[in-house]
XYZ file of N, CA and C in Angstrom:
696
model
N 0.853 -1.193 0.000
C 0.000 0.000 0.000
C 0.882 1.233 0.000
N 0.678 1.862 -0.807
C 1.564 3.369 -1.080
C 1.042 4.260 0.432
N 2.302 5.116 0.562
C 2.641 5.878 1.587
C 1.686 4.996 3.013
N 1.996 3.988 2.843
C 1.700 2.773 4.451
C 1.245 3.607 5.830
N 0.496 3.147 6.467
C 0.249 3.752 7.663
C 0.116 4.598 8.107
N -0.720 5.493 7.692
C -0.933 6.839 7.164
C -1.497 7.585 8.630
N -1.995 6.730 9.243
C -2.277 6.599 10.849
C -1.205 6.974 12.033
N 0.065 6.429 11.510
C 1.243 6.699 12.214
C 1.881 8.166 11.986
N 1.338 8.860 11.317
C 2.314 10.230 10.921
C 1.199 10.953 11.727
N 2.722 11.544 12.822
C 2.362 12.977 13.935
C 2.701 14.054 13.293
N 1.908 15.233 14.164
C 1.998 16.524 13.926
C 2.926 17.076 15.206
N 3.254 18.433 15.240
C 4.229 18.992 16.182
C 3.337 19.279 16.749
N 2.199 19.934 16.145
C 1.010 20.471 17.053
C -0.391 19.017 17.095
N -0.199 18.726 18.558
C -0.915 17.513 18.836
C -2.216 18.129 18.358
N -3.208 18.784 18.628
C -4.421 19.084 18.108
C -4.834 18.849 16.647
N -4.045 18.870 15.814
C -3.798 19.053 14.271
C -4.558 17.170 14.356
N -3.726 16.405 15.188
C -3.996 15.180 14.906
C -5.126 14.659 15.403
N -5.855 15.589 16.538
C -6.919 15.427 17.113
C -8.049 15.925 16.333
N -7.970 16.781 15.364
C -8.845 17.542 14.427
C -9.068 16.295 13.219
N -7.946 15.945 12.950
C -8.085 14.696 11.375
C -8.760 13.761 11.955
N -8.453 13.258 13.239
C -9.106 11.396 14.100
C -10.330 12.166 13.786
N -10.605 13.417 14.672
C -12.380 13.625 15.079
C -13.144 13.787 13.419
N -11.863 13.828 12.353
C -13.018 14.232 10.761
C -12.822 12.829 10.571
N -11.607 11.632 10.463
C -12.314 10.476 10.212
C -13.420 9.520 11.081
N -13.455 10.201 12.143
C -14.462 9.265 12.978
C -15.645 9.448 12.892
N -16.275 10.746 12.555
C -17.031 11.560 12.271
C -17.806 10.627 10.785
N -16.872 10.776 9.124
C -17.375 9.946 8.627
C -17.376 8.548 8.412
N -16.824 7.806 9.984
C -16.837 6.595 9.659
C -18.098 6.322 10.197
N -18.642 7.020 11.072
C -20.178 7.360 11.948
C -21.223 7.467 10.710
N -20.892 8.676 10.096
C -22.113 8.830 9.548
C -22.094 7.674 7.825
N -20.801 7.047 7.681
C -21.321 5.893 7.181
C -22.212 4.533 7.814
N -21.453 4.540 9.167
C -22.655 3.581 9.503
C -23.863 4.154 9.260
N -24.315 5.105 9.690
C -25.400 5.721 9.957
C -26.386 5.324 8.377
N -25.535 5.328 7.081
C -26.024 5.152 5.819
C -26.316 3.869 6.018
N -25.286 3.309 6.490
C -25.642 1.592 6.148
C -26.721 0.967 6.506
N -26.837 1.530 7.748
C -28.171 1.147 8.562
C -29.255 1.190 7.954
N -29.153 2.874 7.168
C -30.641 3.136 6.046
C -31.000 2.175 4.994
N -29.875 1.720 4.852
C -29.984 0.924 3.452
C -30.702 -0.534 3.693
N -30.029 -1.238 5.317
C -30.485 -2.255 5.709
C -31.551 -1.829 5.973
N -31.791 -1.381 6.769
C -33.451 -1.012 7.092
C -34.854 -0.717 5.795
N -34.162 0.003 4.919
C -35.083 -0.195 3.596
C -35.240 -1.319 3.160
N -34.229 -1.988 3.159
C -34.776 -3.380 2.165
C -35.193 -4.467 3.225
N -35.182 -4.105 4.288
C -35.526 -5.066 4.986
C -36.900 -4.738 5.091
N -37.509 -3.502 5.318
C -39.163 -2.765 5.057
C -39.710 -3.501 3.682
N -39.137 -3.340 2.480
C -39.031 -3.464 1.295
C -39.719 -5.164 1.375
N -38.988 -5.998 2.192
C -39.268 -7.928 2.202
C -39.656 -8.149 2.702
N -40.713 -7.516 4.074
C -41.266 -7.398 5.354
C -42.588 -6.918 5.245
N -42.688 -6.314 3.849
C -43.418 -5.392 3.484
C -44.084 -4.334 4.526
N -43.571 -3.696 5.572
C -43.480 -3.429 6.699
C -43.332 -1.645 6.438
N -44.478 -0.922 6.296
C -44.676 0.597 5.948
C -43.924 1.202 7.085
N -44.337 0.680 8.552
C -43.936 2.053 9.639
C -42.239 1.713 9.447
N -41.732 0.482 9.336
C -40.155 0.564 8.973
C -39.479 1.434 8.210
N -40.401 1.474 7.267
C -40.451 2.169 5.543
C -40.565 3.528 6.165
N -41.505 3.907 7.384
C -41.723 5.652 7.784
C -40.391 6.108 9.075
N -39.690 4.977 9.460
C -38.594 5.209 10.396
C -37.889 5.384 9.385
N -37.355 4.784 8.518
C -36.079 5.260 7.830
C -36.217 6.182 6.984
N -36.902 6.896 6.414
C -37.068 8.435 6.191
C -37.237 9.364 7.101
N -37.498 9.017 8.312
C -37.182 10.067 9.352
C -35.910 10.399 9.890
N -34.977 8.504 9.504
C -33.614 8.410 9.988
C -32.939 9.556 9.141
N -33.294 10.259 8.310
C -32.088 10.713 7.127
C -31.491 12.284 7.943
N -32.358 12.519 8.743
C -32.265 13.720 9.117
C -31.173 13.934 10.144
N -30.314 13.360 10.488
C -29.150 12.203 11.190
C -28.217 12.837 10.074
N -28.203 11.589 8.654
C -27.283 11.498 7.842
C -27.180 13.424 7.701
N -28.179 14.021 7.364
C -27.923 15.493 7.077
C -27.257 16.273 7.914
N -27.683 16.307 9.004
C -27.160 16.878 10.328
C -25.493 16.632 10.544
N -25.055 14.759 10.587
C -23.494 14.709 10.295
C -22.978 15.016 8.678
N -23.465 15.352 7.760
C -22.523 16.019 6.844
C -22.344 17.586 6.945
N -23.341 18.392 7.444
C -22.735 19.630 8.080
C -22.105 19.720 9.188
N -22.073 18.976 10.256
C -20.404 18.708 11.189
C -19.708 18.676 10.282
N -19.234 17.394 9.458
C -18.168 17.087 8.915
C -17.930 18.496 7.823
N -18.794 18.622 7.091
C -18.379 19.838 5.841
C -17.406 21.241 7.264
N -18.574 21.152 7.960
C -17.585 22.789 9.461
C -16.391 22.333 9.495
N -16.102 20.813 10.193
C -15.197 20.735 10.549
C -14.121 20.451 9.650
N -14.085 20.491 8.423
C -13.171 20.292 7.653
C -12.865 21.498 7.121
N -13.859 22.793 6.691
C -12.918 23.864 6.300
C -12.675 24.348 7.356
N -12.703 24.123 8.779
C -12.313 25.042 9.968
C -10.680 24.327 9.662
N -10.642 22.971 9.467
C -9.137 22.242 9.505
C -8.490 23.185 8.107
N -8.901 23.204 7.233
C -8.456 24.169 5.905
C -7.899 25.474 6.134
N -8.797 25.970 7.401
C -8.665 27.512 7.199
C -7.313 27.668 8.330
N -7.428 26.844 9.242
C -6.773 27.079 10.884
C -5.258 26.550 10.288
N -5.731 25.325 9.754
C -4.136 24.117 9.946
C -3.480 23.979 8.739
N -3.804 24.988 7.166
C -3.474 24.932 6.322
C -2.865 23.390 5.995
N -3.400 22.431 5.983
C -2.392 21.094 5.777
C -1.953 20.876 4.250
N -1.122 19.991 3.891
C -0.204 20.243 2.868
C -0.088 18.412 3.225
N 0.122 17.897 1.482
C 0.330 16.682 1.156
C -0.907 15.891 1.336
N -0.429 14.619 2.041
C -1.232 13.791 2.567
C -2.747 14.505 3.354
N -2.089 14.912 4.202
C -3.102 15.514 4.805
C -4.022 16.587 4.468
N -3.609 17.497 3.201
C -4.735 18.163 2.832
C -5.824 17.245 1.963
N -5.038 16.099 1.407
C -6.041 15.215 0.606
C -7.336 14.242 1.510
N -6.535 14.094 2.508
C -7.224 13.786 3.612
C -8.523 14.565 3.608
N -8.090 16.112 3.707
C -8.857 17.054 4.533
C -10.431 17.417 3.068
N -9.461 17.247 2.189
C -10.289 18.005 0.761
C -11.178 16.667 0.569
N -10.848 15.536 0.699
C -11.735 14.596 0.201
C -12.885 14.536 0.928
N -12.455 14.441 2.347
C -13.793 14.686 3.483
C -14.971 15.389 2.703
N -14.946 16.293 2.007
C -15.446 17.513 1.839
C -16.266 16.311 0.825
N -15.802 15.586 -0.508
C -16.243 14.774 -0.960
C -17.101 13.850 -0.978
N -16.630 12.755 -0.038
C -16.761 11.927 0.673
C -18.278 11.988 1.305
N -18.344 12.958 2.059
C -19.427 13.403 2.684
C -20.760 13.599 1.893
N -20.403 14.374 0.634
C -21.653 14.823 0.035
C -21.936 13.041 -0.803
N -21.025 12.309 -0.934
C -21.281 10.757 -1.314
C -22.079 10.494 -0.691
N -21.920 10.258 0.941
C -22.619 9.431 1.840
C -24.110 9.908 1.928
N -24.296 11.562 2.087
C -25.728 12.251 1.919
C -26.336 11.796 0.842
N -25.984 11.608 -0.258
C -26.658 10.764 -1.479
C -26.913 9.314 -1.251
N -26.022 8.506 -1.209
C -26.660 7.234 -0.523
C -28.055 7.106 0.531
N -27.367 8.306 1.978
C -28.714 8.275 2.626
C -30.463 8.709 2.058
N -30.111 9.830 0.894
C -30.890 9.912 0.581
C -31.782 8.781 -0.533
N -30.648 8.131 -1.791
C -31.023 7.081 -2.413
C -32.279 5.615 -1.530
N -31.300 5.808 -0.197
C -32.322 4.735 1.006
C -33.680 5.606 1.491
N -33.521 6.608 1.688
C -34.713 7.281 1.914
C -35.725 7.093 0.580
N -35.644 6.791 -0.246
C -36.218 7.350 -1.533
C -36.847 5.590 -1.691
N -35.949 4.254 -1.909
C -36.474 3.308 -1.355
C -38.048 2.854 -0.197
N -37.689 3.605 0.945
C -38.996 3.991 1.941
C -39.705 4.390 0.982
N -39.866 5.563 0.514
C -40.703 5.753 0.154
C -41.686 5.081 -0.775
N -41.334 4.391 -1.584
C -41.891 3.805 -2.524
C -42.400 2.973 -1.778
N -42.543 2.268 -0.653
C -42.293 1.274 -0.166
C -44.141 0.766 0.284
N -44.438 1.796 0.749
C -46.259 1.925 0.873
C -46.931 1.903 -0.024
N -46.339 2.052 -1.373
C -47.617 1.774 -2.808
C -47.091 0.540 -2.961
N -45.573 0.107 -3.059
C -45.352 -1.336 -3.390
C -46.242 -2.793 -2.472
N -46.248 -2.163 -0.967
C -46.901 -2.710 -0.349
C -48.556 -3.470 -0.688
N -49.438 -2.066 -1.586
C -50.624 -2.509 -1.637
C -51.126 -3.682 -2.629
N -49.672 -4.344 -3.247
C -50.010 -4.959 -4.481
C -49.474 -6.392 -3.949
N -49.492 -7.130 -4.993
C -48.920 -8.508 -4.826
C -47.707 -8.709 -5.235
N -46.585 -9.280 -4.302
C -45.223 -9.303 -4.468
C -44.938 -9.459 -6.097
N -43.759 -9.446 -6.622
C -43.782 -9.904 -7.971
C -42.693 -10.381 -7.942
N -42.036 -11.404 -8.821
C -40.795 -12.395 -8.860
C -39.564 -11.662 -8.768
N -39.446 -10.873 -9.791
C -38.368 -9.853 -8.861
C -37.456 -9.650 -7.684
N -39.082 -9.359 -6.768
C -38.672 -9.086 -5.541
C -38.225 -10.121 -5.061
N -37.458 -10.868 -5.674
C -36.359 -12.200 -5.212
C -34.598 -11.772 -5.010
N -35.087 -10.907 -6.227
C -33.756 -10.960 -6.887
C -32.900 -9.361 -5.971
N -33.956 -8.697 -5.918
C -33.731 -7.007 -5.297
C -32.771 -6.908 -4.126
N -33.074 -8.086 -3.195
C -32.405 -8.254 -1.953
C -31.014 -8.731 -2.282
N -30.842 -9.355 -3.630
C -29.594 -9.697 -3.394
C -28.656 -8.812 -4.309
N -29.250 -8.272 -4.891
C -28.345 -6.877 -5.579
C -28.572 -5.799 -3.992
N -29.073 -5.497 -3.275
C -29.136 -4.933 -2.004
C -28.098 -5.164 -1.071
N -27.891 -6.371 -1.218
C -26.856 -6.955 -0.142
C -25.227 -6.657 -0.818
N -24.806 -6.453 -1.926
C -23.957 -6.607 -2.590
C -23.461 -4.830 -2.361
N -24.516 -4.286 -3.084
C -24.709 -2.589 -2.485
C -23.786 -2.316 -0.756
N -24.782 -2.842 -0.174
C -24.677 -3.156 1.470
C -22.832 -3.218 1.935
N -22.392 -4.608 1.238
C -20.877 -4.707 1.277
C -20.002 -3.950 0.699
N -20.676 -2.737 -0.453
C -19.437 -2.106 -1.114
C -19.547 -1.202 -0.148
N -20.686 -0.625 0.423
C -20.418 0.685 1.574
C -19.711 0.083 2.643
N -20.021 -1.420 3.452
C -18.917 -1.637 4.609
C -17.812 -1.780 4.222
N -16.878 -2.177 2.955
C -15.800 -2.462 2.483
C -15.193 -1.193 2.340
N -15.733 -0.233 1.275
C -15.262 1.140 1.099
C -14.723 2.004 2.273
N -16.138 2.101 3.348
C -15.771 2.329 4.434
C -14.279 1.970 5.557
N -14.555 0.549 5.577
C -12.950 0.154 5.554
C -11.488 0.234 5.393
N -11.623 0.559 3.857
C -10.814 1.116 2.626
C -10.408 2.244 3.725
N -11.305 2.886 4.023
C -10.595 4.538 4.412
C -10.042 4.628 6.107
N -11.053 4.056 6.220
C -10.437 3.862 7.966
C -9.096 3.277 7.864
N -9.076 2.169 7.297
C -7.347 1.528 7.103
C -6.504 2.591 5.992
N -6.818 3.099 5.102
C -6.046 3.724 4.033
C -5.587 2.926 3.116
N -6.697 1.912 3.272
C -6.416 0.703 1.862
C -6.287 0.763 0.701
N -5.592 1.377 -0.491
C -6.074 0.880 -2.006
C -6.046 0.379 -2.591
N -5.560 -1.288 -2.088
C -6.367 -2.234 -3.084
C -7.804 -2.686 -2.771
N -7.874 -2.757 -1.040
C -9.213 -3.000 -1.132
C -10.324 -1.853 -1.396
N -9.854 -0.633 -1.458
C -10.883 0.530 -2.772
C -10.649 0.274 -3.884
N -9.731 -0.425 -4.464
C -10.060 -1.119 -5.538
C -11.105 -1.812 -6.208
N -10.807 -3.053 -5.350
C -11.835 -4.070 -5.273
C -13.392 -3.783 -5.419
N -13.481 -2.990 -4.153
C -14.639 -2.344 -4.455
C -15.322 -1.355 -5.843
N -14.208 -1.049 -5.995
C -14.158 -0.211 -7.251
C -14.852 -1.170 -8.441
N -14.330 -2.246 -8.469
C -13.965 -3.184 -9.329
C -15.721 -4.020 -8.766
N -16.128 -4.004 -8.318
C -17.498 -4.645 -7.834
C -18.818 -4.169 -8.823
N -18.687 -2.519 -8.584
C -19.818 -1.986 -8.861
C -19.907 -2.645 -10.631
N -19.627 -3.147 -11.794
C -19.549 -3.895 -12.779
C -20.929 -4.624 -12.323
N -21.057 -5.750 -10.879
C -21.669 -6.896 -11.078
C -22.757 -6.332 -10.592
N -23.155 -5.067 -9.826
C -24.316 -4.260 -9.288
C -25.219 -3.795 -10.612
N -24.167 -3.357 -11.772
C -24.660 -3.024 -13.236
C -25.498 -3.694 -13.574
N -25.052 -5.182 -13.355
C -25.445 -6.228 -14.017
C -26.864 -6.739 -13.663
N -26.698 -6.600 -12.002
C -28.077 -7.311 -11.475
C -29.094 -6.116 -11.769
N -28.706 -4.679 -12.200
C -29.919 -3.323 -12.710
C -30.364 -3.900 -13.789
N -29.016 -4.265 -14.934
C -29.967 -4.319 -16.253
C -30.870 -5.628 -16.392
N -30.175 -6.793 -15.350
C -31.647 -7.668 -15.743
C -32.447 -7.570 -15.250
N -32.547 -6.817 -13.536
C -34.017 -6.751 -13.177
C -34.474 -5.696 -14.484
N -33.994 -4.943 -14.716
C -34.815 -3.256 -15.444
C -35.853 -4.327 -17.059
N -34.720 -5.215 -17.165
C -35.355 -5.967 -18.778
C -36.650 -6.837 -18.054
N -36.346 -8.040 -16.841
C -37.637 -8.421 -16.100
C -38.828 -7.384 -16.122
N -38.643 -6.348 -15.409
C -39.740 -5.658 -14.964
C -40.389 -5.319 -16.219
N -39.684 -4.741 -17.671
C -40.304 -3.922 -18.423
C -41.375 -5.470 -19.193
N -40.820 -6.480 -18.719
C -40.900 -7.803 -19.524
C -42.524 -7.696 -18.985
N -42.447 -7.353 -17.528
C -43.854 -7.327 -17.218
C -44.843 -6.819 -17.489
N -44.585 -5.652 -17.983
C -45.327 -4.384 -17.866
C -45.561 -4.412 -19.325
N -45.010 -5.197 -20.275
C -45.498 -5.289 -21.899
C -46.367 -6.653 -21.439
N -46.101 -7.478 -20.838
C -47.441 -8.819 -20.875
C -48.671 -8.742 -19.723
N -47.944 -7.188 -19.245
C -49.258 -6.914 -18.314
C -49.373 -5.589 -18.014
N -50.457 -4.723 -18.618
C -49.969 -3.524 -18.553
C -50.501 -3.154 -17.165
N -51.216 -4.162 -16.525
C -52.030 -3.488 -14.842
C -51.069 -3.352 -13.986
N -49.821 -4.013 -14.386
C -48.801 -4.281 -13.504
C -47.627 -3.103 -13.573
N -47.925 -1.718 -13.954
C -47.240 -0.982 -14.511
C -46.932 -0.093 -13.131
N -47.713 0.321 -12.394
C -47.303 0.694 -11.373
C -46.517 0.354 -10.456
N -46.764 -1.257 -9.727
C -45.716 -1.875 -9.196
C -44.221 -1.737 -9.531
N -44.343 -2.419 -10.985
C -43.361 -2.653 -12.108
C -42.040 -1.283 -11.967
N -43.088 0.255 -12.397
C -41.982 1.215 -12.094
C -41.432 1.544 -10.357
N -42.373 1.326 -9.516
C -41.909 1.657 -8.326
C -40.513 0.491 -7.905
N -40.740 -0.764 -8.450
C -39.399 -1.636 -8.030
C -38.748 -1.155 -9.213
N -38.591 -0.959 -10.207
C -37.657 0.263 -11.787
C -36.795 1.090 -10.805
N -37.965 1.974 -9.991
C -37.053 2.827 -9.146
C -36.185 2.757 -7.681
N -36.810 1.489 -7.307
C -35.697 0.962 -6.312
C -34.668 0.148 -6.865
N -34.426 -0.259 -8.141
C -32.965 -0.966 -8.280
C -32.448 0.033 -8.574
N -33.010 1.037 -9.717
C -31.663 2.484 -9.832
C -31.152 3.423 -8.644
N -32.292 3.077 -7.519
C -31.824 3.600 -6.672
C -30.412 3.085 -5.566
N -30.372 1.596 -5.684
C -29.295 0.770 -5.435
C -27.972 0.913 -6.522
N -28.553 1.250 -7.746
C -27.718 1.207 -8.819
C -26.528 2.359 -8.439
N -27.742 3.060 -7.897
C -26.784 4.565 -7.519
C -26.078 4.543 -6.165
N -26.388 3.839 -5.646
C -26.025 4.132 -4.338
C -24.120 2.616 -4.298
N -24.100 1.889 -5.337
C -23.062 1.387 -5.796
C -22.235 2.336 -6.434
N -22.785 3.247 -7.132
C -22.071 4.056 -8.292
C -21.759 5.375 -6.678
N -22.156 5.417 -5.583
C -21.434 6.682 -4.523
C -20.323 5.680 -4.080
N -20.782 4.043 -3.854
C -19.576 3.578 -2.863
C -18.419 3.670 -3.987
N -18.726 3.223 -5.230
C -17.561 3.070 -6.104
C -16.439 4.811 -6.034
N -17.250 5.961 -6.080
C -17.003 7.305 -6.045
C -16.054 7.231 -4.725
N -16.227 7.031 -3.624
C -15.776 6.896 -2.487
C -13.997 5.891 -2.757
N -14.414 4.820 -3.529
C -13.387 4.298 -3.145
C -12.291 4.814 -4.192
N -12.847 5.818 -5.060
C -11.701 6.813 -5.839
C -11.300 7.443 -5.200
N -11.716 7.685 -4.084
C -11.444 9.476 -3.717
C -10.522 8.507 -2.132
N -10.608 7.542 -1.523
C -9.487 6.313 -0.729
C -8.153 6.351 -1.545
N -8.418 6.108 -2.875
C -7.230 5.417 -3.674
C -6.649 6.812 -3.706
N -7.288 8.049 -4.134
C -6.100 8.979 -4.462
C -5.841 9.624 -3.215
N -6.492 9.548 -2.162
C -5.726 9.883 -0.762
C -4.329 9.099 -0.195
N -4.404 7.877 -0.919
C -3.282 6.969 0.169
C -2.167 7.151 -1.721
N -2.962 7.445 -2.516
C -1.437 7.015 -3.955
C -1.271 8.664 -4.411
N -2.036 9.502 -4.055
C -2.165 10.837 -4.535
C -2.116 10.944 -5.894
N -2.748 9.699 -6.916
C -3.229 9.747 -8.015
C -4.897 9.109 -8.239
N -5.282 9.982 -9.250
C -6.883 9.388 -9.723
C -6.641 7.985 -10.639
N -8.065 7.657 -9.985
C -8.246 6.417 -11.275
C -8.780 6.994 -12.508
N -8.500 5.772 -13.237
C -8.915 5.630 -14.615
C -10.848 5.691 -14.667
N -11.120 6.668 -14.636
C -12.951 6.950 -14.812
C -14.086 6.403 -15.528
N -12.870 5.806 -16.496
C -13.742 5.217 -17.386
C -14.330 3.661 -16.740
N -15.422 3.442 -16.757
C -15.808 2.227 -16.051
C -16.432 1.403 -17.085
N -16.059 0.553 -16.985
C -16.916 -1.056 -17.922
C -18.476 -0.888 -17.471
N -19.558 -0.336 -18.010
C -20.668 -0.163 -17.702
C -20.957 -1.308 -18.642
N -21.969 -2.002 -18.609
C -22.598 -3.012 -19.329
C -23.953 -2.082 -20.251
N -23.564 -2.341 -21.322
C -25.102 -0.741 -22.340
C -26.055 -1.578 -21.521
């Protein structure tokens, strides 16, 4: 792993190092805090379980609340501690990073919601498949997360390298569903509300993948290659 142990490098001024712990702990918090949303939606989602579905849109207001800590406390570190190298990438990505995780929380919020019209209908075959493109989602945010707490970049790689098979499980549910909705047009409502919970997973792979760019060029202080193998 380029520039190793990124954990071990002190400042002269001890506070400096107390300011970076409190911005990574901060978003290693308010990633859990996402993860939770995400479990909790799809678990509303297979439970078919509305007031679950009405807690985790209330949860988001959490995720919002810690990305303005984190956004303060990172240009207060910008403005006070001018950091340089490592550590301003540290400091600038936060800034990143953060507005990632608010999108995820919101992508899970947006899940809930749908979650009370999907309810009034009859499951559809699909909803087999949703949970396990969910779960896959689920591991790139605990992995990514990881990635940064350790200063990993191969395993932001990896992750990097995941979101491909998340593609995969969008475009066949997206071809299933539409499959439905041409041999049944009553089924058109259901049909788009689960449409809009896999893109909403779709997306919320495409923030962890974002995340584990913005890991890799903190610990190599180079970008990846952007271009991603999307499947048309």
């Amino acid at each position: 792993m380029a520039e190793a142990n990124l954990h071990a490098r002190g400042h002269t001024v001890h506070s400096f190092d107390e300011d970076l712990a409190e911005l990574s702990t901060k978003i290693v918090t308010m990633g859990a805090q996402v993860e939770r949303e995400l479990s909790s939606a799809m678990a509303a989602l297979v439970d078919r379980d509305s007031d679950a579905a009405e807690r985790v849109i209330a949860a988001d207001d959490q995720t919002d609340e810690l990305e303005e800590e984190i956004d303060e406390l990172a240009i207060r570190i910008l403005a006070t501690r001018q950091p340089m190298a490592v550590d301003l990438r540290v400091v600038a990505m936060a800034l990143k990073i953060t507005n990632d995780l608010e999108r995820m929380g919101d992508y899970a919020t947006n899940i809930a919601k749908r979650i009370k019209r999907i309810n009034v209908t009859e499951p559809l075959k699909p909803m087999a498949t949703i949970p396990l493109m969910a779960q896959i989602c689920g591991a790139m945010v605990k992995d990514v997360l990881d990635a940064y707490i350790e200063r990993d970049d191969e395993k932001a790689l990896e992750v990097w390298a995941r979101d491909a098979e998340v593609d995969e499980y969008y475009n066949q549910l997206f071809r299933d569903l539409l499959t439905y909705i041409v041999e049944d047009p009553k089924l058109s409502g259901p049909c788009i509300d689960l449409m809009f919970v896999c893109k909403n997973l779709e997306r919320i792979g495409d923030h962890a993948t974002n995340i584990a760019e913005k890991v890799y060029y903190i610990v190599r202080g180079d970008q990846l290659n952007r271009q991603r193998s999307k499947a048309p």
